[in-house]
């Protein structure tokens, strides 16, 4: 019993809750301690700025930030980090909306693949989806202006993590998920894509009435940082990918399939994985440019689909690194644009800050003319 009480005392002494005082952005720490005679009691400390640690020094996140732009103006040195960091725009929400509604998550303006933009893709030989402008209220900001506006509100450790992620990102390999019925597999594949620096994921739902269940504990919020595009048909998806310069590689155990270890992944390629039971559809196989497989030596002849997706993407990034020196292949301008996109996705307040910056910029321009 004594050992049990000691364990409870040690556990509760580490437990902290934050309480918000009325009409204020101040947090209070409330710690709990256990008294063997008087039971559980609380002790309130003086208000002060707090930080939450997630097991390491690099994970420290400040919680001192107001909830609206007007309050932010009074805290010029506040960091843009809150408990809302977990993205509300989950894969489930994206897949249950119309495919044209992807702008809810993607902040910078996107290419339309018409006219000069299509010619630009052909010249560069690979796809990059964003333009160097962001809609902010009734004005537009460049990526440099977005970074200037939001940078003071993000902690240095977080900014460094953004830069490292962007430097490793590429659109030269993308993942296509066709008709999966287990959303846990979709979430796991998204998590692998994020970890391996593959920025673009396409989800083809063959049954428009199908609703996936969110599995956020599996994806670990990876969908917040990816470009996820939902499609209603494989022909529509493949048509868009081919217009963007991608070669389509489907996973298939046919006689014409080549080993993934013999494929040159330095060419822009879309990796396609299929349904857990049926595999790749006949339509997808017919429309694809290449059939590939993962050599196996066991008694079973297939991997779990999310495992297969992870192995394929890992081999693609490994092969690209061996052939090209690195997987990430964005230009300096493209990295700046994607970094601005990450800044804008970081928190709901980021968009508000960008809008306020655009308003001040417009007022300054008007004032200079007077």
GROMACS .gro file of C-alpha atoms in nm:
model
  370
    1UNK     CA    1   0.000   0.000   0.000
    2UNK     CA    2   0.284   0.237   0.088
    3UNK     CA    3   0.449   0.169  -0.249
    4UNK     CA    4   0.114   0.229  -0.423
    5UNK     CA    5   0.067   0.566  -0.252
    6UNK     CA    6   0.421   0.668  -0.341
    7UNK     CA    7   0.358   0.583  -0.708
    8UNK     CA    8   0.033   0.781  -0.713
    9UNK     CA    9   0.203   1.079  -0.544
   10UNK     CA   10   0.485   1.076  -0.800
   11UNK     CA   11   0.244   1.049  -1.093
   12UNK     CA   12   0.011   1.326  -0.978
   13UNK     CA   13   0.297   1.561  -0.896
   14UNK     CA   14   0.392   1.555  -1.265
   15UNK     CA   15   0.038   1.626  -1.383
   16UNK     CA   16  -0.024   1.985  -1.488
   17UNK     CA   17  -0.341   2.156  -1.600
   18UNK     CA   18  -0.377   2.503  -1.748
   19UNK     CA   19  -0.674   2.724  -1.660
   20UNK     CA   20  -0.762   3.043  -1.842
   21UNK     CA   21  -0.870   3.344  -1.643
   22UNK     CA   22  -1.181   3.529  -1.771
   23UNK     CA   23  -1.119   3.796  -2.034
   24UNK     CA   24  -0.750   3.721  -2.045
   25UNK     CA   25  -0.500   3.515  -2.239
   26UNK     CA   26  -0.303   3.433  -1.921
   27UNK     CA   27  -0.257   3.066  -1.828
   28UNK     CA   28  -0.219   2.928  -1.477
   29UNK     CA   29  -0.040   2.614  -1.370
   30UNK     CA   30  -0.232   2.398  -1.128
   31UNK     CA   31  -0.041   2.109  -0.977
   32UNK     CA   32  -0.193   1.829  -0.780
   33UNK     CA   33  -0.033   1.666  -0.478
   34UNK     CA   34  -0.155   1.381  -0.262
   35UNK     CA   35  -0.184   1.405   0.114
   36UNK     CA   36  -0.233   1.078   0.299
   37UNK     CA   37  -0.442   1.249   0.569
   38UNK     CA   38  -0.640   1.521   0.391
   39UNK     CA   39  -0.687   1.357   0.047
   40UNK     CA   40  -0.635   1.539  -0.286
   41UNK     CA   41  -0.568   1.911  -0.272
   42UNK     CA   42  -0.478   2.172  -0.532
   43UNK     CA   43  -0.218   2.443  -0.525
   44UNK     CA   44  -0.234   2.740  -0.764
   45UNK     CA   45   0.081   2.915  -0.883
   46UNK     CA   46   0.118   3.270  -1.004
   47UNK     CA   47   0.037   3.332  -1.371
   48UNK     CA   48   0.327   3.298  -1.606
   49UNK     CA   49   0.407   3.196  -1.963
   50UNK     CA   50   0.428   2.821  -1.991
   51UNK     CA   51   0.562   2.567  -2.235
   52UNK     CA   52   0.470   2.206  -2.296
   53UNK     CA   53   0.748   1.953  -2.335
   54UNK     CA   54   0.696   1.639  -2.539
   55UNK     CA   55   0.987   1.438  -2.413
   56UNK     CA   56   1.276   1.637  -2.557
   57UNK     CA   57   1.412   1.988  -2.565
   58UNK     CA   58   1.335   2.025  -2.935
   59UNK     CA   59   0.970   1.947  -2.869
   60UNK     CA   60   0.907   2.240  -2.639
   61UNK     CA   61   0.612   2.445  -2.761
   62UNK     CA   62   0.501   2.771  -2.611
   63UNK     CA   63   0.132   2.807  -2.534
   64UNK     CA   64   0.126   3.183  -2.489
   65UNK     CA   65  -0.075   3.302  -2.789
   66UNK     CA   66  -0.407   3.482  -2.822
   67UNK     CA   67  -0.693   3.333  -3.018
   68UNK     CA   68  -0.750   3.615  -3.265
   69UNK     CA   69  -0.553   3.856  -3.478
   70UNK     CA   70  -0.655   4.161  -3.277
   71UNK     CA   71  -0.493   4.015  -2.965
   72UNK     CA   72  -0.184   3.912  -3.161
   73UNK     CA   73  -0.111   4.277  -3.229
   74UNK     CA   74  -0.044   4.321  -2.857
   75UNK     CA   75   0.201   4.030  -2.850
   76UNK     CA   76   0.463   4.101  -3.118
   77UNK     CA   77   0.699   3.834  -2.987
   78UNK     CA   78   0.435   3.563  -2.941
   79UNK     CA   79   0.500   3.232  -3.111
   80UNK     CA   80   0.245   3.078  -3.344
   81UNK     CA   81   0.216   2.751  -3.153
   82UNK     CA   82  -0.106   2.627  -2.993
   83UNK     CA   83  -0.278   2.308  -2.896
   84UNK     CA   84  -0.473   2.352  -3.220
   85UNK     CA   85  -0.160   2.242  -3.404
   86UNK     CA   86  -0.340   1.917  -3.479
   87UNK     CA   87  -0.501   1.974  -3.819
   88UNK     CA   88  -0.879   1.979  -3.843
   89UNK     CA   89  -0.862   1.915  -4.218
   90UNK     CA   90  -0.817   1.539  -4.193
   91UNK     CA   91  -0.806   1.299  -4.484
   92UNK     CA   92  -1.159   1.193  -4.396
   93UNK     CA   93  -1.288   1.548  -4.444
   94UNK     CA   94  -1.095   1.595  -4.767
   95UNK     CA   95  -1.221   1.267  -4.913
   96UNK     CA   96  -1.582   1.337  -4.817
   97UNK     CA   97  -1.579   1.674  -4.995
   98UNK     CA   98  -1.588   1.758  -5.361
   99UNK     CA   99  -1.246   1.718  -5.522
  100UNK     CA  100  -1.243   2.087  -5.614
  101UNK     CA  101  -1.251   2.174  -5.245
  102UNK     CA  102  -0.882   2.089  -5.189
  103UNK     CA  103  -0.819   2.464  -5.157
  104UNK     CA  104  -0.944   2.429  -4.799
  105UNK     CA  105  -0.605   2.283  -4.710
  106UNK     CA  106  -0.375   2.413  -4.984
  107UNK     CA  107  -0.312   2.783  -4.930
  108UNK     CA  108  -0.085   2.906  -5.208
  109UNK     CA  109  -0.243   2.949  -5.551
  110UNK     CA  110  -0.220   2.636  -5.768
  111UNK     CA  111  -0.137   2.584  -6.134
  112UNK     CA  112  -0.429   2.513  -6.365
  113UNK     CA  113  -0.230   2.329  -6.632
  114UNK     CA  114  -0.351   2.547  -6.917
  115UNK     CA  115  -0.168   2.766  -7.167
  116UNK     CA  116   0.169   2.893  -7.048
  117UNK     CA  117   0.157   2.688  -6.728
  118UNK     CA  118   0.141   2.364  -6.926
  119UNK     CA  119   0.433   2.477  -7.141
  120UNK     CA  120   0.628   2.564  -6.826
  121UNK     CA  121   0.577   2.208  -6.694
  122UNK     CA  122   0.703   2.063  -7.023
  123UNK     CA  123   1.012   2.285  -7.013
  124UNK     CA  124   1.110   2.194  -6.660
  125UNK     CA  125   1.034   1.825  -6.714
  126UNK     CA  126   0.858   1.784  -6.382
  127UNK     CA  127   0.555   1.905  -6.192
  128UNK     CA  128   0.535   2.170  -5.918
  129UNK     CA  129   0.179   2.264  -5.824
  130UNK     CA  130   0.210   2.609  -5.667
  131UNK     CA  131   0.238   2.962  -5.798
  132UNK     CA  132   0.430   3.228  -5.608
  133UNK     CA  133   0.120   3.401  -5.473
  134UNK     CA  134  -0.133   3.357  -5.198
  135UNK     CA  135  -0.479   3.508  -5.169
  136UNK     CA  136  -0.494   3.724  -4.856
  137UNK     CA  137  -0.827   3.903  -4.826
  138UNK     CA  138  -0.872   4.107  -5.143
  139UNK     CA  139  -0.500   4.111  -5.222
  140UNK     CA  140  -0.221   3.868  -5.305
  141UNK     CA  141   0.103   3.804  -5.117
  142UNK     CA  142   0.419   3.646  -5.256
  143UNK     CA  143   0.586   3.358  -5.073
  144UNK     CA  144   0.852   3.600  -4.946
  145UNK     CA  145   0.582   3.826  -4.799
  146UNK     CA  146   0.405   3.528  -4.639
  147UNK     CA  147   0.730   3.427  -4.470
  148UNK     CA  148   0.795   3.785  -4.359
  149UNK     CA  149   0.446   3.810  -4.207
  150UNK     CA  150   0.436   3.478  -4.019
  151UNK     CA  151   0.803   3.416  -3.934
  152UNK     CA  152   0.805   3.620  -3.607
  153UNK     CA  153   0.527   3.403  -3.466
  154UNK     CA  154   0.690   3.062  -3.510
  155UNK     CA  155   0.955   2.921  -3.279
  156UNK     CA  156   1.306   2.873  -3.419
  157UNK     CA  157   1.303   2.496  -3.362
  158UNK     CA  158   0.979   2.465  -3.556
  159UNK     CA  159   1.108   2.680  -3.842
  160UNK     CA  160   1.419   2.463  -3.864
  161UNK     CA  161   1.204   2.152  -3.884
  162UNK     CA  162   0.999   2.308  -4.163
  163UNK     CA  163   1.315   2.394  -4.360
  164UNK     CA  164   1.456   2.042  -4.320
  165UNK     CA  165   1.129   1.887  -4.437
  166UNK     CA  166   1.100   2.119  -4.739
  167UNK     CA  167   1.462   2.051  -4.842
  168UNK     CA  168   1.383   1.678  -4.855
  169UNK     CA  169   1.053   1.712  -5.043
  170UNK     CA  170   0.990   1.615  -5.405
  171UNK     CA  171   0.699   1.601  -5.646
  172UNK     CA  172   0.891   1.375  -5.885
  173UNK     CA  173   0.743   1.070  -5.713
  174UNK     CA  174   0.381   1.066  -5.602
  175UNK     CA  175   0.152   0.802  -5.452
  176UNK     CA  176  -0.186   0.697  -5.593
  177UNK     CA  177  -0.419   0.496  -5.368
  178UNK     CA  178  -0.699   0.326  -5.560
  179UNK     CA  179  -1.021   0.216  -5.395
  180UNK     CA  180  -0.897   0.119  -5.049
  181UNK     CA  181  -1.176   0.023  -4.808
  182UNK     CA  182  -0.971   0.032  -4.487
  183UNK     CA  183  -0.892   0.390  -4.400
  184UNK     CA  184  -0.620   0.273  -4.161
  185UNK     CA  185  -0.424   0.173  -4.470
  186UNK     CA  186  -0.476   0.516  -4.628
  187UNK     CA  187  -0.356   0.686  -4.310
  188UNK     CA  188  -0.051   0.459  -4.280
  189UNK     CA  189   0.043   0.522  -4.644
  190UNK     CA  190   0.016   0.899  -4.590
  191UNK     CA  191   0.242   0.873  -4.287
  192UNK     CA  192   0.503   0.684  -4.491
  193UNK     CA  193   0.482   0.938  -4.774
  194UNK     CA  194   0.545   1.227  -4.536
  195UNK     CA  195   0.836   1.048  -4.367
  196UNK     CA  196   1.002   0.974  -4.703
  197UNK     CA  197   0.963   1.324  -4.848
  198UNK     CA  198   0.689   1.243  -5.101
  199UNK     CA  199   0.463   1.547  -5.100
  200UNK     CA  200   0.181   1.444  -5.335
  201UNK     CA  201  -0.082   1.177  -5.261
  202UNK     CA  202  -0.385   1.098  -5.479
  203UNK     CA  203  -0.682   0.900  -5.350
  204UNK     CA  204  -0.921   0.744  -5.603
  205UNK     CA  205  -1.256   0.645  -5.456
  206UNK     CA  206  -1.428   0.395  -5.685
  207UNK     CA  207  -1.745   0.418  -5.476
  208UNK     CA  208  -1.851   0.780  -5.431
  209UNK     CA  209  -2.091   0.680  -5.152
  210UNK     CA  210  -1.806   0.524  -4.953
  211UNK     CA  211  -1.702   0.716  -4.643
  212UNK     CA  212  -1.368   0.640  -4.489
  213UNK     CA  213  -1.321   0.634  -4.115
  214UNK     CA  214  -1.049   0.864  -3.989
  215UNK     CA  215  -0.754   0.695  -3.819
  216UNK     CA  216  -0.558   0.990  -3.693
  217UNK     CA  217  -0.351   0.786  -3.449
  218UNK     CA  218  -0.216   0.592  -3.750
  219UNK     CA  219  -0.137   0.889  -3.976
  220UNK     CA  220   0.003   1.098  -3.685
  221UNK     CA  221  -0.129   1.410  -3.858
  222UNK     CA  222   0.083   1.354  -4.170
  223UNK     CA  223  -0.208   1.460  -4.393
  224UNK     CA  224  -0.171   1.818  -4.269
  225UNK     CA  225   0.161   1.852  -4.452
  226UNK     CA  226   0.080   1.660  -4.770
  227UNK     CA  227  -0.096   1.763  -5.092
  228UNK     CA  228  -0.387   1.517  -5.095
  229UNK     CA  229  -0.604   1.517  -5.406
  230UNK     CA  230  -0.922   1.306  -5.417
  231UNK     CA  231  -1.052   1.168  -5.750
  232UNK     CA  232  -1.373   0.990  -5.849
  233UNK     CA  233  -1.230   0.782  -6.134
  234UNK     CA  234  -0.898   0.627  -6.225
  235UNK     CA  235  -0.913   0.764  -6.582
  236UNK     CA  236  -0.954   1.119  -6.454
  237UNK     CA  237  -0.666   1.077  -6.208
  238UNK     CA  238  -0.429   0.917  -6.460
  239UNK     CA  239  -0.519   1.178  -6.723
  240UNK     CA  240  -0.421   1.459  -6.488
  241UNK     CA  241  -0.100   1.284  -6.383
  242UNK     CA  242   0.009   1.220  -6.742
  243UNK     CA  243  -0.055   1.584  -6.831
  244UNK     CA  244   0.178   1.672  -6.541
  245UNK     CA  245   0.452   1.456  -6.691
  246UNK     CA  246   0.424   1.146  -6.473
  247UNK     CA  247   0.490   0.788  -6.578
  248UNK     CA  248   0.226   0.557  -6.421
  249UNK     CA  249   0.366   0.252  -6.239
  250UNK     CA  250   0.109   0.005  -6.103
  251UNK     CA  251   0.189  -0.274  -5.861
  252UNK     CA  252   0.092  -0.606  -6.017
  253UNK     CA  253   0.204  -0.971  -5.997
  254UNK     CA  254   0.173  -1.036  -6.371
  255UNK     CA  255   0.423  -1.198  -6.604
  256UNK     CA  256   0.516  -0.859  -6.749
  257UNK     CA  257   0.589  -0.703  -6.409
  258UNK     CA  258   0.946  -0.586  -6.342
  259UNK     CA  259   1.114  -0.579  -6.004
  260UNK     CA  260   1.098  -0.246  -5.824
  261UNK     CA  261   1.475  -0.280  -5.780
  262UNK     CA  262   1.524  -0.266  -6.158
  263UNK     CA  263   1.319   0.050  -6.216
  264UNK     CA  264   1.486   0.388  -6.276
  265UNK     CA  265   1.299   0.607  -6.028
  266UNK     CA  266   1.474   0.929  -6.133
  267UNK     CA  267   1.200   0.966  -6.396
  268UNK     CA  268   0.884   1.141  -6.260
  269UNK     CA  269   0.666   0.847  -6.155
  270UNK     CA  270   0.328   0.791  -5.994
  271UNK     CA  271   0.324   0.475  -5.777
  272UNK     CA  272  -0.020   0.311  -5.776
  273UNK     CA  273  -0.139   0.067  -5.508
  274UNK     CA  274  -0.480  -0.098  -5.521
  275UNK     CA  275  -0.764  -0.240  -5.314
  276UNK     CA  276  -0.680  -0.472  -5.023
  277UNK     CA  277  -0.873  -0.765  -5.175
  278UNK     CA  278  -0.903  -0.699  -5.549
  279UNK     CA  279  -0.571  -0.526  -5.606
  280UNK     CA  280  -0.525  -0.289  -5.899
  281UNK     CA  281  -0.832  -0.253  -6.122
  282UNK     CA  282  -0.823  -0.373  -6.483
  283UNK     CA  283  -0.874  -0.014  -6.599
  284UNK     CA  284  -0.572   0.107  -6.401
  285UNK     CA  285  -0.356  -0.177  -6.538
  286UNK     CA  286  -0.458  -0.095  -6.892
  287UNK     CA  287  -0.393   0.279  -6.857
  288UNK     CA  288  -0.059   0.243  -6.676
  289UNK     CA  289   0.283   0.268  -6.840
  290UNK     CA  290   0.464   0.014  -6.623
  291UNK     CA  291   0.380  -0.288  -6.406
  292UNK     CA  292   0.614  -0.353  -6.113
  293UNK     CA  293   0.631  -0.590  -5.818
  294UNK     CA  294   0.823  -0.639  -5.495
  295UNK     CA  295   1.017  -0.971  -5.503
  296UNK     CA  296   0.907  -1.204  -5.221
  297UNK     CA  297   1.064  -1.519  -5.078
  298UNK     CA  298   0.802  -1.641  -4.833
  299UNK     CA  299   0.491  -1.857  -4.851
  300UNK     CA  300   0.253  -1.565  -4.906
  301UNK     CA  301   0.245  -1.374  -5.231
  302UNK     CA  302   0.152  -1.022  -5.116
  303UNK     CA  303   0.219  -0.755  -4.856
  304UNK     CA  304  -0.037  -0.552  -4.666
  305UNK     CA  305  -0.118  -0.263  -4.901
  306UNK     CA  306   0.017   0.009  -4.670
  307UNK     CA  307   0.337  -0.192  -4.618
  308UNK     CA  308   0.372  -0.236  -4.994
  309UNK     CA  309   0.323   0.138  -5.047
  310UNK     CA  310   0.592   0.213  -4.788
  311UNK     CA  311   0.839  -0.031  -4.945
  312UNK     CA  312   0.779   0.107  -5.295
  313UNK     CA  313   0.823   0.469  -5.185
  314UNK     CA  314   1.133   0.380  -4.985
  315UNK     CA  315   1.291   0.207  -5.284
  316UNK     CA  316   1.202   0.504  -5.507
  317UNK     CA  317   1.367   0.755  -5.272
  318UNK     CA  318   1.668   0.526  -5.218
  319UNK     CA  319   1.719   0.477  -5.593
  320UNK     CA  320   1.685   0.851  -5.659
  321UNK     CA  321   1.942   0.925  -5.388
  322UNK     CA  322   2.188   0.676  -5.537
  323UNK     CA  323   2.142   0.810  -5.891
  324UNK     CA  324   2.107   1.183  -5.820
  325UNK     CA  325   2.273   1.235  -5.484
  326UNK     CA  326   1.947   1.320  -5.304
  327UNK     CA  327   1.573   1.268  -5.326
  328UNK     CA  328   1.464   1.628  -5.265
  329UNK     CA  329   1.488   1.813  -5.596
  330UNK     CA  330   1.300   2.142  -5.554
  331UNK     CA  331   1.466   2.460  -5.678
  332UNK     CA  332   1.539   2.745  -5.439
  333UNK     CA  333   1.225   2.931  -5.550
  334UNK     CA  334   1.010   2.619  -5.517
  335UNK     CA  335   1.144   2.551  -5.168
  336UNK     CA  336   1.054   2.905  -5.064
  337UNK     CA  337   0.701   2.866  -5.199
  338UNK     CA  338   0.651   2.528  -5.026
  339UNK     CA  339   0.794   2.672  -4.703
  340UNK     CA  340   0.536   2.952  -4.722
  341UNK     CA  341   0.270   2.685  -4.775
  342UNK     CA  342   0.387   2.505  -4.459
  343UNK     CA  343   0.380   2.834  -4.265
  344UNK     CA  344   0.021   2.894  -4.373
  345UNK     CA  345  -0.088   2.541  -4.283
  346UNK     CA  346   0.085   2.554  -3.948
  347UNK     CA  347  -0.208   2.704  -3.760
  348UNK     CA  348  -0.543   2.868  -3.828
  349UNK     CA  349  -0.402   3.196  -3.697
  350UNK     CA  350  -0.139   3.194  -3.972
  351UNK     CA  351  -0.395   3.286  -4.237
  352UNK     CA  352  -0.529   3.565  -4.015
  353UNK     CA  353  -0.180   3.704  -3.971
  354UNK     CA  354  -0.121   3.695  -4.348
  355UNK     CA  355  -0.450   3.878  -4.406
  356UNK     CA  356  -0.359   4.147  -4.154
  357UNK     CA  357  -0.018   4.184  -4.317
  358UNK     CA  358  -0.187   4.233  -4.656
  359UNK     CA  359  -0.416   4.501  -4.507
  360UNK     CA  360  -0.121   4.691  -4.359
  361UNK     CA  361   0.064   4.663  -4.690
  362UNK     CA  362  -0.237   4.806  -4.876
  363UNK     CA  363  -0.277   5.093  -4.627
  364UNK     CA  364   0.094   5.174  -4.652
  365UNK     CA  365   0.068   5.186  -5.032
  366UNK     CA  366  -0.229   5.423  -5.013
  367UNK     CA  367  -0.056   5.644  -4.757
  368UNK     CA  368   0.257   5.672  -4.972
  369UNK     CA  369   0.050   5.814  -5.257
  370UNK     CA  370  -0.101   6.089  -5.044
   0.00000   0.00000   0.00000
